[in-house]
Amino acid sequence: MSEDRGVAQALPDDVAALADVPADKGEVHVVHLYPREMSIYGDLGNTRCLAARLRWHGYRPVVHDHHPGAPWPGRADIILGGGGQDSGQVRVTEDLARHTDRLRELALDGLPMLMICGMYQLFGEAFITVEGRRLPGLGILDVTTRGNATRMIGPVVLDTDFGSVVGYENHSGSTVLGQGQQPFGRVRHGSGNNGSDGHEGARTANVVGSYLHGPVLPANPALADGLLEVAARRATGGWDPAEVDDTVAERAHQAQVRRLLGS
């Protein structure tokens, strides 16, 4: 990877060695928001998945970890955020507020983003903790979340614009979509946003919010490549994917669908 402000992760040599093509299609910059405070239940795997798939497709991934108080990375082609405890959300709120205008502009401009659990909630209008503290969100997604004492835990299957998506939810926040807000998916198994309306996550343009941990991207290659296609087109002017052997991931995906849906 190239040297650049905020670059913190190198693609492991054994992962890069799986690529059958040279990395000559251009750089794609991946920004991971708050990996220390907001990356539990395996969410870091989403960043590693995108970096690996970019390399396997012949692009050069450049990964920036953004921490509270740090300068904003010099370039972002796709942005990821994960889940965390309520205390973690409080620790990142001030820094997130500093970059609100930038993130809103990037979202309006079509930059792909994937926000999981806690960051999904903070990309909404507001998160109201179980103690009643109101944390203002960025308002990129028209959703409002309230903490409650009952956790929604277990495997999930969704129907989405990217095909069926499998994952694992573990959240106490109950999220409600605003009028006209598109969900990320329709729940076929699991609780989703709140256990009652059949919706999971939210999507506005290329910004996707979801409660699916797991991490979700390695288990759903079509979703990963759907986000990468937008990022690569923005970064290099085109999308020229290579053949990637997803046999194991696709078998695991289908096994999960059959186990949960019986079909």
mmCIF file of C-alpha atoms in Angstrom:
data_model
loop_
_atom_site.group_PDB
_atom_site.id
_atom_site.type_symbol
_atom_site.label_atom_id
_atom_site.label_comp_id
_atom_site.label_asym_id
_atom_site.label_seq_id
_atom_site.Cartn_x
_atom_site.Cartn_y
_atom_site.Cartn_z
ATOM 1 C CA MET A 1 0.000 0.000 0.000
ATOM 2 C CA SER A 2 1.146 3.570 -0.572
ATOM 3 C CA GLU A 3 2.259 5.825 2.249
ATOM 4 C CA ASP A 4 -0.457 8.346 3.050
ATOM 5 C CA ARG A 5 -1.883 10.175 6.071
ATOM 6 C CA GLY A 6 -3.928 7.813 8.177
ATOM 7 C CA VAL A 7 -2.921 4.568 6.472
ATOM 8 C CA ALA A 8 -2.867 2.012 9.265
ATOM 9 C CA GLN A 9 -3.601 -1.404 7.836
ATOM 10 C CA ALA A 10 -1.612 -3.509 5.444
ATOM 11 C CA LEU A 11 -3.199 -6.322 3.490
ATOM 12 C CA PRO A 12 -1.662 -9.575 4.823
ATOM 13 C CA ASP A 13 0.784 -11.117 2.380
ATOM 14 C CA ASP A 14 -1.083 -14.440 2.382
ATOM 15 C CA VAL A 15 -4.300 -12.667 1.386
ATOM 16 C CA ALA A 16 -2.646 -10.542 -1.306
ATOM 17 C CA ALA A 17 -0.933 -13.662 -2.636
ATOM 18 C CA LEU A 18 -4.327 -15.119 -3.541
ATOM 19 C CA ALA A 19 -4.674 -12.526 -6.297
ATOM 20 C CA ASP A 20 -4.204 -13.897 -9.787
ATOM 21 C CA VAL A 21 -3.994 -10.459 -11.416
ATOM 22 C CA PRO A 22 -1.573 -7.537 -11.046
ATOM 23 C CA ALA A 23 -2.704 -4.513 -9.028
ATOM 24 C CA ASP A 24 -2.641 -2.184 -12.031
ATOM 25 C CA LYS A 25 -6.210 -0.818 -12.174
ATOM 26 C CA GLY A 26 -5.654 2.092 -9.800
ATOM 27 C CA GLU A 27 -5.948 2.947 -6.108
ATOM 28 C CA VAL A 28 -9.198 2.798 -4.159
ATOM 29 C CA HIS A 29 -9.121 4.466 -0.722
ATOM 30 C CA VAL A 30 -11.127 2.853 2.089
ATOM 31 C CA VAL A 31 -11.806 4.906 5.240
ATOM 32 C CA HIS A 32 -12.721 3.058 8.447
ATOM 33 C CA LEU A 33 -14.332 5.383 11.005
ATOM 34 C CA TYR A 34 -13.353 4.853 14.655
ATOM 35 C CA PRO A 35 -12.055 1.252 14.543
ATOM 36 C CA ARG A 36 -11.107 1.379 18.263
ATOM 37 C CA GLU A 37 -14.416 2.677 19.591
ATOM 38 C CA MET A 38 -16.846 1.369 16.970
ATOM 39 C CA SER A 39 -15.777 -2.042 15.745
ATOM 40 C CA ILE A 40 -17.170 -4.924 17.729
ATOM 41 C CA TYR A 41 -18.648 -8.285 16.761
ATOM 42 C CA GLY A 42 -16.185 -8.621 13.882
ATOM 43 C CA ASP A 43 -16.987 -5.389 12.025
ATOM 44 C CA LEU A 44 -13.289 -4.880 11.251
ATOM 45 C CA GLY A 45 -13.697 -7.836 8.919
ATOM 46 C CA ASN A 46 -15.713 -5.638 6.550
ATOM 47 C CA THR A 47 -12.711 -3.373 5.988
ATOM 48 C CA ARG A 48 -10.389 -6.322 5.513
ATOM 49 C CA CYS A 49 -12.871 -7.923 3.125
ATOM 50 C CA LEU A 50 -13.040 -4.835 0.908
ATOM 51 C CA ALA A 51 -9.260 -4.459 0.888
ATOM 52 C CA ALA A 52 -8.795 -8.114 -0.066
ATOM 53 C CA ARG A 53 -11.448 -8.044 -2.792
ATOM 54 C CA LEU A 54 -10.012 -4.851 -4.275
ATOM 55 C CA ARG A 55 -6.621 -6.540 -4.543
ATOM 56 C CA TRP A 56 -8.124 -9.712 -6.011
ATOM 57 C CA HIS A 57 -9.947 -7.599 -8.609
ATOM 58 C CA GLY A 58 -6.666 -5.925 -9.609
ATOM 59 C CA TYR A 59 -7.025 -2.634 -7.705
ATOM 60 C CA ARG A 60 -4.656 -1.322 -5.036
ATOM 61 C CA PRO A 61 -6.424 -0.817 -1.686
ATOM 62 C CA VAL A 62 -5.343 2.041 0.568
ATOM 63 C CA VAL A 63 -6.912 1.775 4.021
ATOM 64 C CA HIS A 64 -7.212 4.741 6.384
ATOM 65 C CA ASP A 65 -8.209 4.287 10.026
ATOM 66 C CA HIS A 66 -9.792 7.523 11.257
ATOM 67 C CA HIS A 67 -9.654 8.145 15.020
ATOM 68 C CA PRO A 68 -11.268 10.933 17.091
ATOM 69 C CA GLY A 69 -9.295 14.159 16.790
ATOM 70 C CA ALA A 70 -7.175 12.984 13.854
ATOM 71 C CA PRO A 71 -6.989 14.886 10.557
ATOM 72 C CA TRP A 72 -9.448 13.739 7.941
ATOM 73 C CA PRO A 73 -7.842 11.334 5.436
ATOM 74 C CA GLY A 74 -6.621 12.956 2.275
ATOM 75 C CA ARG A 75 -8.926 10.859 0.115
ATOM 76 C CA ALA A 76 -11.994 8.661 0.574
ATOM 77 C CA ASP A 77 -13.612 6.474 -2.091
ATOM 78 C CA ILE A 78 -15.676 4.359 0.333
ATOM 79 C CA ILE A 79 -16.345 4.763 4.069
ATOM 80 C CA LEU A 80 -17.109 2.089 6.669
ATOM 81 C CA GLY A 81 -18.282 2.273 10.265
ATOM 82 C CA GLY A 82 -19.117 -0.381 12.834
ATOM 83 C CA GLY A 83 -20.916 -1.029 16.062
ATOM 84 C CA GLY A 84 -19.935 -0.242 19.634
ATOM 85 C CA GLN A 85 -21.148 0.235 23.163
ATOM 86 C CA ASP A 86 -23.181 3.324 24.092
ATOM 87 C CA SER A 87 -20.002 4.670 25.731
ATOM 88 C CA GLY A 88 -18.161 4.320 22.432
ATOM 89 C CA GLN A 89 -20.863 6.268 20.657
ATOM 90 C CA VAL A 90 -20.488 9.068 23.202
ATOM 91 C CA ARG A 91 -16.685 9.151 22.660
ATOM 92 C CA VAL A 92 -16.976 9.607 18.894
ATOM 93 C CA THR A 93 -19.909 12.035 18.873
ATOM 94 C CA GLU A 94 -17.771 15.197 19.149
ATOM 95 C CA ASP A 95 -15.443 14.162 16.337
ATOM 96 C CA LEU A 96 -18.356 13.034 14.192
ATOM 97 C CA ALA A 97 -19.922 16.467 14.647
ATOM 98 C CA ARG A 98 -16.703 18.070 13.306
ATOM 99 C CA HIS A 99 -17.072 16.106 10.089
ATOM 100 C CA THR A 100 -20.851 16.221 9.714
ATOM 101 C CA ASP A 101 -20.897 18.657 6.800
ATOM 102 C CA ARG A 102 -18.165 16.703 4.973
ATOM 103 C CA LEU A 103 -19.948 13.371 5.405
ATOM 104 C CA ARG A 104 -23.285 14.845 4.301
ATOM 105 C CA GLU A 105 -21.680 16.312 1.191
ATOM 106 C CA LEU A 106 -19.996 13.001 0.353
ATOM 107 C CA ALA A 107 -23.276 11.130 0.842
ATOM 108 C CA LEU A 108 -25.117 13.574 -1.425
ATOM 109 C CA ASP A 109 -22.334 13.172 -3.991
ATOM 110 C CA GLY A 110 -22.939 9.414 -4.108
ATOM 111 C CA LEU A 111 -19.968 8.130 -2.118
ATOM 112 C CA PRO A 112 -20.650 4.547 -0.986
ATOM 113 C CA MET A 113 -20.807 4.046 2.770
ATOM 114 C CA LEU A 114 -21.654 1.061 4.948
ATOM 115 C CA MET A 115 -22.574 1.843 8.551
ATOM 116 C CA ILE A 116 -23.206 -1.029 10.951
ATOM 117 C CA CYS A 117 -25.200 -0.947 14.204
ATOM 118 C CA GLY A 118 -23.942 1.963 16.347
ATOM 119 C CA MET A 119 -22.686 3.976 13.382
ATOM 120 C CA TYR A 120 -25.930 3.239 11.545
ATOM 121 C CA GLN A 121 -27.760 4.780 14.493
ATOM 122 C CA LEU A 122 -25.480 7.850 14.511
ATOM 123 C CA PHE A 123 -26.027 8.371 10.782
ATOM 124 C CA GLY A 124 -29.723 8.761 11.598
ATOM 125 C CA GLU A 125 -31.598 11.694 13.061
ATOM 126 C CA ALA A 126 -30.957 10.782 16.698
ATOM 127 C CA PHE A 127 -30.085 8.022 19.137
ATOM 128 C CA ILE A 128 -31.831 8.139 22.502
ATOM 129 C CA THR A 129 -29.983 6.025 25.070
ATOM 130 C CA VAL A 130 -31.772 3.749 27.512
ATOM 131 C CA GLU A 131 -31.109 6.391 30.173
ATOM 132 C CA GLY A 132 -32.902 8.961 28.043
ATOM 133 C CA ARG A 133 -29.865 10.908 26.797
ATOM 134 C CA ARG A 134 -30.415 12.186 23.272
ATOM 135 C CA LEU A 135 -27.418 12.001 20.936
ATOM 136 C CA PRO A 136 -27.973 13.965 17.738
ATOM 137 C CA GLY A 137 -27.179 12.118 14.529
ATOM 138 C CA LEU A 138 -25.920 13.267 11.161
ATOM 139 C CA GLY A 139 -29.325 13.046 9.527
ATOM 140 C CA ILE A 140 -27.984 11.276 6.450
ATOM 141 C CA LEU A 141 -30.493 8.485 7.042
ATOM 142 C CA ASP A 142 -34.016 9.360 8.161
ATOM 143 C CA VAL A 143 -34.127 6.970 11.119
ATOM 144 C CA THR A 144 -34.528 7.427 14.862
ATOM 145 C CA THR A 145 -33.326 4.895 17.434
ATOM 146 C CA ARG A 146 -34.259 4.349 21.060
ATOM 147 C CA GLY A 147 -32.327 2.119 23.436
ATOM 148 C CA ASN A 148 -34.337 -0.389 25.384
ATOM 149 C CA ALA A 149 -33.773 -3.242 27.805
ATOM 150 C CA THR A 150 -34.568 -6.016 25.340
ATOM 151 C CA ARG A 151 -31.837 -7.118 22.948
ATOM 152 C CA MET A 152 -32.554 -8.455 19.477
ATOM 153 C CA ILE A 153 -30.044 -11.244 18.879
ATOM 154 C CA GLY A 154 -29.712 -13.938 16.258
ATOM 155 C CA PRO A 155 -29.141 -14.828 12.611
ATOM 156 C CA VAL A 156 -30.850 -12.812 9.899
ATOM 157 C CA VAL A 157 -31.842 -13.302 6.259
ATOM 158 C CA LEU A 158 -32.894 -10.336 4.138
ATOM 159 C CA ASP A 159 -34.128 -9.645 0.647
ATOM 160 C CA THR A 160 -32.239 -6.597 -0.668
ATOM 161 C CA ASP A 161 -31.349 -4.849 -3.909
ATOM 162 C CA PHE A 162 -28.078 -6.820 -3.736
ATOM 163 C CA GLY A 163 -29.910 -10.168 -3.529
ATOM 164 C CA SER A 164 -30.345 -12.208 -0.370
ATOM 165 C CA VAL A 165 -28.133 -11.058 2.499
ATOM 166 C CA VAL A 166 -27.273 -13.099 5.600
ATOM 167 C CA GLY A 167 -25.804 -11.873 8.875
ATOM 168 C CA TYR A 168 -26.132 -11.738 12.639
ATOM 169 C CA GLU A 169 -27.866 -9.030 14.644
ATOM 170 C CA ASN A 170 -27.120 -8.068 18.240
ATOM 171 C CA HIS A 171 -28.628 -4.741 19.267
ATOM 172 C CA SER A 172 -30.795 -3.216 21.943
ATOM 173 C CA GLY A 173 -31.581 -0.116 19.907
ATOM 174 C CA SER A 174 -34.993 -0.107 18.271
ATOM 175 C CA THR A 175 -34.967 1.884 15.042
ATOM 176 C CA VAL A 176 -37.897 3.397 13.188
ATOM 177 C CA LEU A 177 -37.714 4.644 9.598
ATOM 178 C CA GLY A 178 -38.986 8.092 8.727
ATOM 179 C CA GLN A 179 -41.727 8.464 6.162
ATOM 180 C CA GLY A 180 -40.286 7.748 2.733
ATOM 181 C CA GLN A 181 -37.003 6.309 4.026
ATOM 182 C CA GLN A 182 -36.025 3.209 2.043
ATOM 183 C CA PRO A 183 -35.035 0.203 4.172
ATOM 184 C CA PHE A 184 -31.882 -1.731 3.357
ATOM 185 C CA GLY A 185 -33.824 -4.983 3.221
ATOM 186 C CA ARG A 186 -37.009 -6.892 3.946
ATOM 187 C CA VAL A 187 -36.687 -9.310 6.831
ATOM 188 C CA ARG A 188 -37.220 -12.979 5.993
ATOM 189 C CA HIS A 189 -35.718 -14.240 9.254
ATOM 190 C CA GLY A 190 -34.763 -12.226 12.343
ATOM 191 C CA SER A 191 -35.942 -9.063 14.043
ATOM 192 C CA GLY A 192 -34.571 -6.286 11.847
ATOM 193 C CA ASN A 193 -34.856 -2.645 12.881
ATOM 194 C CA ASN A 194 -37.390 -3.113 15.635
ATOM 195 C CA GLY A 195 -38.912 -6.588 15.492
ATOM 196 C CA SER A 196 -42.275 -5.404 14.244
ATOM 197 C CA ASP A 197 -42.336 -3.663 10.845
ATOM 198 C CA GLY A 198 -40.373 -6.224 8.770
ATOM 199 C CA HIS A 199 -37.676 -3.735 7.772
ATOM 200 C CA GLU A 200 -33.935 -3.981 8.307
ATOM 201 C CA GLY A 201 -31.516 -1.105 7.997
ATOM 202 C CA ALA A 202 -31.883 1.903 5.734
ATOM 203 C CA ARG A 203 -30.520 3.013 2.402
ATOM 204 C CA THR A 204 -30.232 6.482 0.879
ATOM 205 C CA ALA A 205 -28.452 6.608 -2.505
ATOM 206 C CA ASN A 206 -25.215 4.659 -1.875
ATOM 207 C CA VAL A 207 -25.310 4.944 1.914
ATOM 208 C CA VAL A 208 -26.365 1.704 3.604
ATOM 209 C CA GLY A 209 -27.081 1.363 7.318
ATOM 210 C CA SER A 210 -27.675 -2.055 8.854
ATOM 211 C CA TYR A 211 -27.638 -3.998 12.113
ATOM 212 C CA LEU A 212 -25.942 -6.998 10.508
ATOM 213 C CA HIS A 213 -22.648 -7.911 12.117
ATOM 214 C CA GLY A 214 -20.847 -11.096 11.322
ATOM 215 C CA PRO A 215 -19.038 -9.311 9.615
ATOM 216 C CA VAL A 216 -21.587 -8.981 6.869
ATOM 217 C CA LEU A 217 -19.421 -8.425 3.776
ATOM 218 C CA PRO A 218 -17.376 -11.686 3.672
ATOM 219 C CA ALA A 219 -20.643 -13.632 3.897
ATOM 220 C CA ASN A 220 -22.220 -11.610 1.087
ATOM 221 C CA PRO A 221 -19.793 -11.109 -1.829
ATOM 222 C CA ALA A 222 -22.494 -9.533 -4.033
ATOM 223 C CA LEU A 223 -23.028 -6.789 -1.466
ATOM 224 C CA ALA A 224 -19.275 -6.227 -1.118
ATOM 225 C CA ASP A 225 -18.769 -5.954 -4.872
ATOM 226 C CA GLY A 226 -21.874 -3.791 -5.262
ATOM 227 C CA LEU A 227 -20.306 -1.199 -2.954
ATOM 228 C CA LEU A 228 -16.859 -1.612 -4.518
ATOM 229 C CA GLU A 229 -18.199 -1.050 -8.015
ATOM 230 C CA VAL A 230 -19.403 2.417 -7.027
ATOM 231 C CA ALA A 231 -16.133 3.154 -5.224
ATOM 232 C CA ALA A 232 -13.951 1.959 -8.104
ATOM 233 C CA ARG A 233 -15.914 3.926 -10.702
ATOM 234 C CA ARG A 234 -15.473 7.066 -8.627
ATOM 235 C CA ALA A 235 -11.785 6.373 -8.026
ATOM 236 C CA THR A 236 -10.650 5.162 -11.437
ATOM 237 C CA GLY A 237 -13.466 5.927 -13.861
ATOM 238 C CA GLY A 238 -14.464 2.282 -14.378
ATOM 239 C CA TRP A 239 -15.118 -1.106 -12.836
ATOM 240 C CA ASP A 240 -13.229 -4.047 -14.281
ATOM 241 C CA PRO A 241 -13.659 -6.936 -11.855
ATOM 242 C CA ALA A 242 -11.547 -10.058 -12.110
ATOM 243 C CA GLU A 243 -12.799 -13.579 -11.568
ATOM 244 C CA VAL A 244 -12.836 -14.194 -7.817
ATOM 245 C CA ASP A 245 -13.401 -17.691 -6.449
ATOM 246 C CA ASP A 246 -16.282 -17.184 -4.014
ATOM 247 C CA THR A 247 -17.199 -20.865 -3.853
ATOM 248 C CA VAL A 248 -16.730 -21.212 -0.096
ATOM 249 C CA ALA A 249 -18.528 -17.949 0.716
ATOM 250 C CA GLU A 250 -21.438 -18.771 -1.581
ATOM 251 C CA ARG A 251 -21.823 -22.270 -0.136
ATOM 252 C CA ALA A 252 -21.842 -20.866 3.392
ATOM 253 C CA HIS A 253 -24.327 -18.199 2.336
ATOM 254 C CA GLN A 254 -26.715 -20.696 0.786
ATOM 255 C CA ALA A 255 -26.372 -23.082 3.737
ATOM 256 C CA GLN A 256 -27.394 -20.285 6.076
ATOM 257 C CA VAL A 257 -30.413 -19.427 3.918
ATOM 258 C CA ARG A 258 -31.506 -23.073 3.784
ATOM 259 C CA ARG A 259 -31.026 -23.544 7.530
ATOM 260 C CA LEU A 260 -33.054 -20.473 8.444
ATOM 261 C CA LEU A 261 -35.722 -20.528 5.755
ATOM 262 C CA GLY A 262 -35.911 -24.218 4.969
ATOM 263 C CA SER A 263 -35.553 -23.624 1.228
#
